Amino acid sequence: GAVVSQHPSRVICKSGTSVKIECRSLDFQATTMFWYRQFPKKSLMLMATSNEGSKATYEQGVEKDKFLINHASLTLSTLTVTSAHPEDSSFYICSARARPGAPATNEKLFFGSGTQLSVL
Amino acid sequence: GQQLNQSPQSMFIQEGEDVSMNCTSSSIFNTWLWYKQDPGEGPVLLIALYKAGELTSNGRLTAQFGITRKDSFLNISASIPSDVGIYFCAGRAGGTSYGKLTFGQGTILTVHP
């Protein structure tokens, strides 16, 4: 099946530093990637939608200068949490939407395994 | 915006019991998806539903797409300890498989051996 690799799985950083999270589609091309944030035992909240080669679309209330998203290729999107603060500590999950045709599944959206960010 | 209400929020059951959870929406969805999430992991797709009235099974799991397009349920039969986790429903409003998802609040399932 289609695999989405998210890296790192865990990161601890100091307040004020920036952290980059990568989301890669390993065996398919993803025209669109989605970034979610999740608090413990809570639902996934969509932060932004990124399309390859264009600017990301952010959901209401999400600071675009705080959460920088780059989708430079059809297999890679990155989320950079800039000047991280303890309140940015959370579980971040990406998902990738495959191009029509491949993989040959009905459902074209595949999730990464998440990144646990802890800001000290 | 669209909202999904998922219930129950949590369930504590004995191994072997059946489980039922459901989601209702304030608006119509064209796709309903059910995911399971283990701690520290991303959600894993269990069942996808694409037609109103559709009833689909995946092993001990059965899910249905409501006729009104505003609800869906998931049943788990003969639960086992590895069923423990958080179950999420998700809806997609777009007419294709490419629209963004709206997630329910999740159902935390605990199974006692």
PDB file of C-alpha atoms in Angstrom:
ATOM      1  CA  GLY A   1       0.000   0.000   0.000  1.00  0.00           C
ATOM      2  CA  ALA A   2       0.901   3.655  -0.235  1.00  0.00           C
ATOM      3  CA  VAL A   3       3.322   4.856   2.436  1.00  0.00           C
ATOM      4  CA  VAL A   4       3.712   8.323   3.876  1.00  0.00           C
ATOM      5  CA  SER A   5       6.889   8.814   5.870  1.00  0.00           C
ATOM      6  CA  GLN A   6       6.952  11.544   8.475  1.00  0.00           C
ATOM      7  CA  HIS A   7      10.180  12.571  10.146  1.00  0.00           C
ATOM      8  CA  PRO A   8      11.152  13.012  12.894  1.00  0.00           C
ATOM      9  CA  SER A   9       8.756  10.971  14.979  1.00  0.00           C
ATOM     10  CA  ARG A  10       9.741  12.864  18.104  1.00  0.00           C
ATOM     11  CA  VAL A  11      11.554  16.133  18.639  1.00  0.00           C
ATOM     12  CA  ILE A  12      12.399  18.132  21.723  1.00  0.00           C
ATOM     13  CA  CYS A  13      13.569  21.680  21.282  1.00  0.00           C
ATOM     14  CA  LYS A  14      14.258  24.789  23.286  1.00  0.00           C
ATOM     15  CA  SER A  15      11.867  27.690  23.286  1.00  0.00           C
ATOM     16  CA  GLY A  16      12.699  30.166  20.553  1.00  0.00           C
ATOM     17  CA  THR A  17      14.208  27.678  18.139  1.00  0.00           C
ATOM     18  CA  SER A  18      12.687  26.467  14.876  1.00  0.00           C
ATOM     19  CA  VAL A  19      11.782  22.900  14.059  1.00  0.00           C
ATOM     20  CA  LYS A  20      11.250  21.352  10.644  1.00  0.00           C
ATOM     21  CA  ILE A  21       9.022  18.342  10.077  1.00  0.00           C
ATOM     22  CA  GLU A  22       9.148  16.408   6.807  1.00  0.00           C
ATOM     23  CA  CYS A  23       6.368  14.515   5.117  1.00  0.00           C
ATOM     24  CA  ARG A  24       7.265  12.270   2.186  1.00  0.00           C
ATOM     25  CA  SER A  25       5.141  10.096  -0.043  1.00  0.00           C
ATOM     26  CA  LEU A  26       7.405   7.125  -0.688  1.00  0.00           C
ATOM     27  CA  ASP A  27       5.742   5.268  -3.528  1.00  0.00           C
ATOM     28  CA  PHE A  28       3.332   7.732  -5.064  1.00  0.00           C
ATOM     29  CA  GLN A  29       3.137  11.333  -6.121  1.00  0.00           C
ATOM     30  CA  ALA A  30       1.100  13.675  -3.949  1.00  0.00           C
ATOM     31  CA  THR A  31      -0.362  16.771  -5.508  1.00  0.00           C
ATOM     32  CA  THR A  32      -1.717  17.888  -2.163  1.00  0.00           C
ATOM     33  CA  MET A  33      -0.603  17.429   1.406  1.00  0.00           C
ATOM     34  CA  PHE A  34      -2.485  18.318   4.554  1.00  0.00           C
ATOM     35  CA  TRP A  35      -1.055  19.218   7.938  1.00  0.00           C
ATOM     36  CA  TYR A  36      -2.963  18.517  11.141  1.00  0.00           C
ATOM     37  CA  ARG A  37      -2.402  19.280  14.775  1.00  0.00           C
ATOM     38  CA  GLN A  38      -3.669  17.038  17.533  1.00  0.00           C
ATOM     39  CA  PHE A  39      -3.797  17.490  21.297  1.00  0.00           C
ATOM     40  CA  PRO A  40      -3.861  14.450  23.598  1.00  0.00           C
ATOM     41  CA  LYS A  41      -7.033  12.404  23.156  1.00  0.00           C
ATOM     42  CA  LYS A  42      -8.514  15.080  20.933  1.00  0.00           C
ATOM     43  CA  SER A  43      -9.472  15.249  17.302  1.00  0.00           C
ATOM     44  CA  LEU A  44      -7.248  16.131  14.369  1.00  0.00           C
ATOM     45  CA  MET A  45      -7.498  19.792  13.501  1.00  0.00           C
ATOM     46  CA  LEU A  46      -6.578  20.799   9.978  1.00  0.00           C
ATOM     47  CA  MET A  47      -3.924  23.507   9.942  1.00  0.00           C
ATOM     48  CA  ALA A  48      -3.213  23.969   6.270  1.00  0.00           C
ATOM     49  CA  THR A  49      -3.416  22.502   2.815  1.00  0.00           C
ATOM     50  CA  SER A  50      -0.364  22.583   0.603  1.00  0.00           C
ATOM     51  CA  ASN A  51      -0.331  22.088  -3.139  1.00  0.00           C
ATOM     52  CA  GLU A  52       2.869  21.317  -4.977  1.00  0.00           C
ATOM     53  CA  GLY A  53       4.451  24.444  -6.367  1.00  0.00           C
ATOM     54  CA  SER A  54       2.050  26.923  -4.823  1.00  0.00           C
ATOM     55  CA  LYS A  55       1.448  28.670  -1.524  1.00  0.00           C
ATOM     56  CA  ALA A  56      -0.257  26.789   1.248  1.00  0.00           C
ATOM     57  CA  THR A  57      -3.816  27.576   2.278  1.00  0.00           C
ATOM     58  CA  TYR A  58      -4.124  28.028   6.019  1.00  0.00           C
ATOM     59  CA  GLU A  59      -7.204  27.377   8.124  1.00  0.00           C
ATOM     60  CA  GLN A  60      -8.701  30.201  10.100  1.00  0.00           C
ATOM     61  CA  GLY A  61      -6.736  30.966  13.231  1.00  0.00           C
ATOM     62  CA  VAL A  62      -3.495  29.325  12.079  1.00  0.00           C
ATOM     63  CA  GLU A  63      -0.585  31.736  11.856  1.00  0.00           C
ATOM     64  CA  LYS A  64       1.107  31.357   8.493  1.00  0.00           C
ATOM     65  CA  ASP A  65       4.266  33.090   9.683  1.00  0.00           C
ATOM     66  CA  LYS A  66       4.453  30.754  12.635  1.00  0.00           C
ATOM     67  CA  PHE A  67       3.864  27.539  10.721  1.00  0.00           C
ATOM     68  CA  LEU A  68       5.752  27.713   7.446  1.00  0.00           C
ATOM     69  CA  ILE A  69       4.782  25.114   4.872  1.00  0.00           C
ATOM     70  CA  ASN A  70       6.759  24.268   1.766  1.00  0.00           C
ATOM     71  CA  HIS A  71       5.664  21.769  -0.850  1.00  0.00           C
ATOM     72  CA  ALA A  72       8.570  21.870  -3.252  1.00  0.00           C
ATOM     73  CA  SER A  73       8.043  18.544  -4.985  1.00  0.00           C
ATOM     74  CA  LEU A  74       5.349  15.943  -5.601  1.00  0.00           C
ATOM     75  CA  THR A  75       6.770  13.753  -2.846  1.00  0.00           C
ATOM     76  CA  LEU A  76       7.819  16.178  -0.121  1.00  0.00           C
ATOM     77  CA  SER A  77       6.164  18.771   2.069  1.00  0.00           C
ATOM     78  CA  THR A  78       7.710  20.378   5.116  1.00  0.00           C
ATOM     79  CA  LEU A  79       6.223  22.144   8.118  1.00  0.00           C
ATOM     80  CA  THR A  80       8.522  24.489  10.016  1.00  0.00           C
ATOM     81  CA  VAL A  81       7.448  25.675  13.433  1.00  0.00           C
ATOM     82  CA  THR A  82       9.268  28.958  13.835  1.00  0.00           C
ATOM     83  CA  SER A  83      10.304  30.452  17.162  1.00  0.00           C
ATOM     84  CA  ALA A  84       8.682  27.570  18.966  1.00  0.00           C
ATOM     85  CA  HIS A  85       7.083  28.094  22.368  1.00  0.00           C
ATOM     86  CA  PRO A  86       5.778  25.567  24.894  1.00  0.00           C
ATOM     87  CA  GLU A  87       2.213  26.115  23.685  1.00  0.00           C
ATOM     88  CA  ASP A  88       3.295  24.793  20.275  1.00  0.00           C
ATOM     89  CA  SER A  89       3.935  21.406  21.873  1.00  0.00           C
ATOM     90  CA  SER A  90       1.607  18.999  20.162  1.00  0.00           C
ATOM     91  CA  PHE A  91       1.303  16.008  17.848  1.00  0.00           C
ATOM     92  CA  TYR A  92       1.575  17.043  14.202  1.00  0.00           C
ATOM     93  CA  ILE A  93       0.322  14.730  11.462  1.00  0.00           C
ATOM     94  CA  CYS A  94       0.574  15.032   7.708  1.00  0.00           C
ATOM     95  CA  SER A  95      -1.479  13.351   5.046  1.00  0.00           C
ATOM     96  CA  ALA A  96      -0.825  13.077   1.332  1.00  0.00           C
ATOM     97  CA  ARG A  97      -3.373  12.913  -1.435  1.00  0.00           C
ATOM     98  CA  ALA A  98      -2.282  10.792  -4.372  1.00  0.00           C
ATOM     99  CA  ARG A  99      -2.607  11.814  -7.978  1.00  0.00           C
ATOM    100  CA  PRO A 100      -5.369  10.142  -9.976  1.00  0.00           C
ATOM    101  CA  GLY A 101      -4.523   6.629 -11.064  1.00  0.00           C
ATOM    102  CA  ALA A 102      -1.808   5.528  -8.699  1.00  0.00           C
ATOM    103  CA  PRO A 103      -2.087   3.874  -6.308  1.00  0.00           C
ATOM    104  CA  ALA A 104      -5.068   1.923  -7.618  1.00  0.00           C
ATOM    105  CA  THR A 105      -7.145   2.307  -4.474  1.00  0.00           C
ATOM    106  CA  ASN A 106     -10.499   3.981  -3.937  1.00  0.00           C
ATOM    107  CA  GLU A 107      -9.162   6.089  -1.114  1.00  0.00           C
ATOM    108  CA  LYS A 108      -6.390   8.404  -2.218  1.00  0.00           C
ATOM    109  CA  LEU A 109      -5.553  10.027   1.108  1.00  0.00           C
ATOM    110  CA  PHE A 110      -2.780   8.507   3.239  1.00  0.00           C
ATOM    111  CA  PHE A 111      -1.529   9.564   6.651  1.00  0.00           C
ATOM    112  CA  GLY A 112       1.942   9.825   8.113  1.00  0.00           C
ATOM    113  CA  SER A 113       2.796   8.409  11.523  1.00  0.00           C
ATOM    114  CA  GLY A 114       2.966  11.799  13.216  1.00  0.00           C
ATOM    115  CA  THR A 115       5.569  13.930  14.983  1.00  0.00           C
ATOM    116  CA  GLN A 116       5.449  14.617  18.695  1.00  0.00           C
ATOM    117  CA  LEU A 117       6.884  18.074  19.309  1.00  0.00           C
ATOM    118  CA  SER A 118       7.866  19.073  22.817  1.00  0.00           C
ATOM    119  CA  VAL A 119       9.069  22.623  23.393  1.00  0.00           C
ATOM    120  CA  LEU A 120      10.902  23.241  26.659  1.00  0.00           C
TER     121      LEU A 120
ATOM    122  CA  GLY B   1     -18.244  25.263   8.993  1.00  0.00           C
ATOM    123  CA  GLN B   2     -19.104  21.606   8.964  1.00  0.00           C
ATOM    124  CA  GLN B   3     -19.248  19.818  12.290  1.00  0.00           C
ATOM    125  CA  LEU B   4     -19.161  16.151  13.139  1.00  0.00           C
ATOM    126  CA  ASN B   5     -20.548  14.859  16.411  1.00  0.00           C
ATOM    127  CA  GLN B   6     -19.113  11.495  17.371  1.00  0.00           C
ATOM    128  CA  SER B   7     -20.418   9.406  20.235  1.00  0.00           C
ATOM    129  CA  PRO B   8     -19.754   7.976  22.641  1.00  0.00           C
ATOM    130  CA  GLN B   9     -16.637   9.843  23.710  1.00  0.00           C
ATOM    131  CA  SER B  10     -15.307   6.779  25.486  1.00  0.00           C
ATOM    132  CA  MET B  11     -16.222   3.158  26.081  1.00  0.00           C
ATOM    133  CA  PHE B  12     -15.041   0.612  28.619  1.00  0.00           C
ATOM    134  CA  ILE B  13     -15.984  -2.914  27.638  1.00  0.00           C
ATOM    135  CA  GLN B  14     -15.118  -6.519  28.354  1.00  0.00           C
ATOM    136  CA  GLU B  15     -13.304  -8.634  25.833  1.00  0.00           C
ATOM    137  CA  GLY B  16     -15.796 -10.397  23.589  1.00  0.00           C
ATOM    138  CA  GLU B  17     -18.417  -7.675  23.720  1.00  0.00           C
ATOM    139  CA  ASP B  18     -19.682  -5.834  20.671  1.00  0.00           C
ATOM    140  CA  VAL B  19     -19.085  -2.112  20.233  1.00  0.00           C
ATOM    141  CA  SER B  20     -21.045   0.523  18.381  1.00  0.00           C
ATOM    142  CA  MET B  21     -20.166   4.148  17.738  1.00  0.00           C
ATOM    143  CA  ASN B  22     -21.649   6.745  15.437  1.00  0.00           C
ATOM    144  CA  CYS B  23     -21.199  10.128  13.875  1.00  0.00           C
ATOM    145  CA  THR B  24     -23.727  12.707  12.828  1.00  0.00           C
ATOM    146  CA  SER B  25     -23.188  15.776  10.741  1.00  0.00           C
ATOM    147  CA  SER B  26     -24.921  19.097  10.390  1.00  0.00           C
ATOM    148  CA  SER B  27     -24.476  18.863   6.634  1.00  0.00           C
ATOM    149  CA  ILE B  28     -24.176  16.303   3.890  1.00  0.00           C
ATOM    150  CA  PHE B  29     -21.014  14.332   3.249  1.00  0.00           C
ATOM    151  CA  ASN B  30     -20.243  12.344   0.117  1.00  0.00           C
ATOM    152  CA  THR B  31     -17.665  10.135   1.788  1.00  0.00           C
ATOM    153  CA  TRP B  32     -17.452   8.686   5.281  1.00  0.00           C
ATOM    154  CA  LEU B  33     -14.238   7.204   6.589  1.00  0.00           C
ATOM    155  CA  TRP B  34     -13.437   5.412   9.835  1.00  0.00           C
ATOM    156  CA  TYR B  35      -9.938   5.459  11.284  1.00  0.00           C
ATOM    157  CA  LYS B  36      -8.199   3.926  14.267  1.00  0.00           C
ATOM    158  CA  GLN B  37      -5.332   5.677  15.990  1.00  0.00           C
ATOM    159  CA  ASP B  38      -2.887   4.080  18.398  1.00  0.00           C
ATOM    160  CA  PRO B  39      -0.902   6.249  20.841  1.00  0.00           C
ATOM    161  CA  GLY B  40       1.888   8.142  19.115  1.00  0.00           C
ATOM    162  CA  GLU B  41       0.836   7.015  15.662  1.00  0.00           C
ATOM    163  CA  GLY B  42      -1.054   8.440  12.739  1.00  0.00           C
ATOM    164  CA  PRO B  43      -4.620   7.328  11.971  1.00  0.00           C
ATOM    165  CA  VAL B  44      -5.044   4.102  10.038  1.00  0.00           C
ATOM    166  CA  LEU B  45      -7.962   3.707   7.661  1.00  0.00           C
ATOM    167  CA  LEU B  46     -10.399   0.964   8.672  1.00  0.00           C
ATOM    168  CA  ILE B  47     -13.336   1.389   6.340  1.00  0.00           C
ATOM    169  CA  ALA B  48     -14.248   3.813   3.558  1.00  0.00           C
ATOM    170  CA  LEU B  49     -17.840   4.441   2.480  1.00  0.00           C
ATOM    171  CA  TYR B  50     -18.712   6.199  -0.757  1.00  0.00           C
ATOM    172  CA  LYS B  51     -22.437   5.644  -1.324  1.00  0.00           C
ATOM    173  CA  ALA B  52     -25.471   6.522   0.770  1.00  0.00           C
ATOM    174  CA  GLY B  53     -26.856   3.360   2.330  1.00  0.00           C
ATOM    175  CA  GLU B  54     -23.633   1.452   1.760  1.00  0.00           C
ATOM    176  CA  LEU B  55     -22.834  -1.211   4.346  1.00  0.00           C
ATOM    177  CA  THR B  56     -19.246  -2.426   4.350  1.00  0.00           C
ATOM    178  CA  SER B  57     -17.383  -4.955   6.466  1.00  0.00           C
ATOM    179  CA  ASN B  58     -13.718  -5.419   7.197  1.00  0.00           C
ATOM    180  CA  GLY B  59     -13.251  -8.514   9.329  1.00  0.00           C
ATOM    181  CA  ARG B  60     -15.008  -7.876  12.659  1.00  0.00           C
ATOM    182  CA  LEU B  61     -15.741  -4.279  11.677  1.00  0.00           C
ATOM    183  CA  THR B  62     -18.899  -3.115   9.933  1.00  0.00           C
ATOM    184  CA  ALA B  63     -19.742   0.422   8.946  1.00  0.00           C
ATOM    185  CA  GLN B  64     -22.670   2.050   7.212  1.00  0.00           C
ATOM    186  CA  PHE B  65     -23.166   5.273   5.305  1.00  0.00           C
ATOM    187  CA  GLY B  66     -26.490   6.731   6.377  1.00  0.00           C
ATOM    188  CA  ILE B  67     -29.233   7.269   3.821  1.00  0.00           C
ATOM    189  CA  THR B  68     -29.476  10.952   4.681  1.00  0.00           C
ATOM    190  CA  ARG B  69     -25.707  11.322   4.071  1.00  0.00           C
ATOM    191  CA  LYS B  70     -25.486  12.996   7.478  1.00  0.00           C
ATOM    192  CA  ASP B  71     -24.536  10.033   9.609  1.00  0.00           C
ATOM    193  CA  SER B  72     -22.479   6.868   9.817  1.00  0.00           C
ATOM    194  CA  PHE B  73     -21.901   4.142  12.347  1.00  0.00           C
ATOM    195  CA  LEU B  74     -19.127   1.672  13.075  1.00  0.00           C
ATOM    196  CA  ASN B  75     -19.656  -1.658  14.799  1.00  0.00           C
ATOM    197  CA  ILE B  76     -16.936  -3.894  16.175  1.00  0.00           C
ATOM    198  CA  SER B  77     -17.965  -7.435  17.002  1.00  0.00           C
ATOM    199  CA  ALA B  78     -16.354  -9.736  19.551  1.00  0.00           C
ATOM    200  CA  SER B  79     -13.845  -7.161  20.742  1.00  0.00           C
ATOM    201  CA  ILE B  80     -10.294  -8.169  21.613  1.00  0.00           C
ATOM    202  CA  PRO B  81      -7.628  -6.330  23.632  1.00  0.00           C
ATOM    203  CA  SER B  82      -5.845  -5.062  20.518  1.00  0.00           C
ATOM    204  CA  ASP B  83      -8.984  -3.131  19.554  1.00  0.00           C
ATOM    205  CA  VAL B  84      -7.951  -0.586  22.180  1.00  0.00           C
ATOM    206  CA  GLY B  85      -7.347   2.847  20.703  1.00  0.00           C
ATOM    207  CA  ILE B  86      -9.100   5.960  19.512  1.00  0.00           C
ATOM    208  CA  TYR B  87     -11.581   5.625  16.674  1.00  0.00           C
ATOM    209  CA  PHE B  88     -12.356   8.593  14.474  1.00  0.00           C
ATOM    210  CA  CYS B  89     -15.006   9.141  11.881  1.00  0.00           C
ATOM    211  CA  ALA B  90     -14.218  11.570   9.095  1.00  0.00           C
ATOM    212  CA  GLY B  91     -16.342  13.076   6.400  1.00  0.00           C
ATOM    213  CA  ARG B  92     -15.541  14.509   3.034  1.00  0.00           C
ATOM    214  CA  ALA B  93     -17.930  16.912   1.359  1.00  0.00           C
ATOM    215  CA  GLY B  94     -16.377  17.043  -2.081  1.00  0.00           C
ATOM    216  CA  GLY B  95     -17.752  15.096  -5.012  1.00  0.00           C
ATOM    217  CA  THR B  96     -14.380  13.483  -5.672  1.00  0.00           C
ATOM    218  CA  SER B  97     -11.920  11.713  -3.396  1.00  0.00           C
ATOM    219  CA  TYR B  98      -9.741  14.766  -3.184  1.00  0.00           C
ATOM    220  CA  GLY B  99     -11.429  17.056  -0.714  1.00  0.00           C
ATOM    221  CA  LYS B 100     -10.197  17.723   2.775  1.00  0.00           C
ATOM    222  CA  LEU B 101     -11.561  15.752   5.724  1.00  0.00           C
ATOM    223  CA  THR B 102     -13.527  16.857   8.757  1.00  0.00           C
ATOM    224  CA  PHE B 103     -12.904  14.631  11.769  1.00  0.00           C
ATOM    225  CA  GLY B 104     -15.183  13.648  14.613  1.00  0.00           C
ATOM    226  CA  GLN B 105     -14.065  14.091  18.209  1.00  0.00           C
ATOM    227  CA  GLY B 106     -13.053  10.468  18.545  1.00  0.00           C
ATOM    228  CA  THR B 107     -14.185   7.498  20.631  1.00  0.00           C
ATOM    229  CA  ILE B 108     -11.646   6.171  23.131  1.00  0.00           C
ATOM    230  CA  LEU B 109     -12.084   2.417  23.399  1.00  0.00           C
ATOM    231  CA  THR B 110     -10.781   0.414  26.341  1.00  0.00           C
ATOM    232  CA  VAL B 111     -11.126  -3.367  26.319  1.00  0.00           C
ATOM    233  CA  HIS B 112     -10.670  -5.291  29.546  1.00  0.00           C
ATOM    234  CA  PRO B 113      -9.367  -8.849  29.139  1.00  0.00           C
TER     235      PRO B 113
END
